[in-house]
Short mmCIF file of C-alpha atoms and ligand atoms in Angstrom, two decimals:
data_model
loop_
_atom_site.label_atom_id
_atom_site.label_comp_id
_atom_site.label_asym_id
_atom_site.label_seq_id
_atom_site.Cartn_x
_atom_site.Cartn_y
_atom_site.Cartn_z
CA UNK A 1 45.48 203.86 130.67
CA UNK A 2 44.70 205.26 134.09
CA UNK A 3 41.04 205.92 134.57
CA UNK A 4 40.38 209.57 135.23
CA UNK A 5 36.59 209.69 135.65
CA UNK A 6 34.30 207.44 137.63
CA UNK A 7 31.61 207.75 140.27
CA UNK A 8 32.19 207.87 143.99
CA UNK A 9 29.27 206.99 146.25
CA UNK A 10 28.71 208.75 149.55
CA UNK A 11 27.38 205.78 151.51
CA UNK A 12 26.16 207.96 154.36
CA UNK A 13 23.93 209.93 151.99
CA UNK A 14 22.83 207.03 149.79
CA UNK A 15 19.28 205.87 150.56
CA UNK A 16 19.70 202.60 148.63
CA UNK A 17 16.99 203.40 146.08
CA UNK A 18 18.77 201.56 143.26
CA UNK A 19 18.06 204.32 140.73
CA UNK A 20 21.67 204.73 139.64
CA UNK A 21 22.15 200.99 139.22
CA UNK A 22 19.07 200.76 137.00
CA UNK A 23 19.97 203.90 135.07
CA UNK A 24 23.57 203.25 134.03
CA UNK A 25 23.73 201.23 130.80
CA UNK A 26 27.47 200.73 130.99
CA UNK A 27 27.69 198.16 133.75
CA UNK A 28 29.59 200.45 136.09
CA UNK A 29 27.48 199.48 139.10
CA UNK A 30 26.37 196.34 140.80
CA UNK A 31 24.03 196.20 143.74
CA UNK A 32 25.83 195.36 146.97
CA UNK A 33 23.10 193.22 148.53
CA UNK A 34 21.74 196.10 150.60
CA UNK A 35 20.50 198.26 147.75
CA UNK A 36 23.54 200.45 147.53
CA UNK A 37 25.72 200.60 144.42
CA UNK A 38 29.19 199.19 144.16
CA UNK A 39 31.43 200.70 141.50
CA UNK A 40 32.56 197.41 139.97
CA UNK A 41 33.65 198.63 136.53
CA UNK A 42 34.96 202.20 136.79
CA UNK A 43 36.70 201.75 133.45
CA UNK A 44 33.27 201.58 131.77
CA UNK A 45 32.18 204.99 133.04
CA UNK A 46 31.87 207.56 130.26
CA UNK A 47 34.10 210.54 130.83
CA UNK A 48 32.16 213.63 131.91
CA UNK A 49 28.87 211.73 131.99
CA UNK A 50 26.92 212.88 135.04
CA UNK A 51 23.76 210.98 134.29
CA UNK A 52 23.56 208.98 137.48
CA UNK A 53 24.40 211.93 139.71
CA UNK A 54 21.62 213.98 138.09
CA UNK A 55 18.97 211.40 138.90
CA UNK A 56 20.21 210.44 142.37
CA UNK A 57 17.59 211.73 144.83
CA UNK A 58 20.09 211.96 147.66
CA UNK A 59 22.94 213.80 145.90
CA UNK A 60 25.16 210.91 146.92
CA UNK A 61 27.17 210.63 143.70
CA UNK A 62 30.24 212.64 142.82
CA UNK A 63 33.05 211.87 140.40
CA UNK A 64 36.70 211.16 140.71
CA UNK A 65 38.30 213.59 138.30
CA UNK A 66 35.65 216.27 138.79
CA UNK A 67 37.31 219.40 140.16
CA UNK A 68 33.94 220.82 141.19
CA UNK A 69 33.52 218.09 143.75
CA UNK A 70 37.03 217.97 145.13
S1 SF4 B 1 28.39 208.75 135.05
FE1 SF4 B 1 27.22 207.84 133.35
S2 SF4 B 1 28.47 206.11 132.64
FE2 SF4 B 1 29.26 206.72 134.64
S3 SF4 B 1 28.22 205.41 136.13
FE3 SF4 B 1 26.97 207.27 135.94
S4 SF4 B 1 25.45 206.89 134.33
FE4 SF4 B 1 27.06 205.32 134.19
S1 SF4 B 2 20.64 206.85 143.07
FE1 SF4 B 2 21.74 207.76 144.81
S2 SF4 B 2 20.54 207.21 146.62
FE2 SF4 B 2 19.87 205.85 144.95
S3 SF4 B 2 21.17 204.01 145.19
FE3 SF4 B 2 22.23 205.38 143.74
S4 SF4 B 2 23.64 206.59 145.05
FE4 SF4 B 2 22.13 205.64 146.40
#
């Protein structure tokens, strides 16, 4: 099944706070060594969940599949 919803990180906006990595309980992210998230398991992202974007202080997270952000 093609994945239709997963986070996209704006690396220019991201301030490497690690909040999203700590917040997501689904293993979608891993830390990249510099504090920024890597989307390592997009298939684990819960469709229409926006939890990590809501708590990102830099508004650096949008979602593939989200028409509002395209
Ligand atoms: S949208 Fe939800 S499930 Fe997907 S990465 Fe963010 S917190 Fe995790
Ligand atoms: S919460 Fe936002 S600013 Fe913090 S690491 Fe994640 S994407 Fe970057």
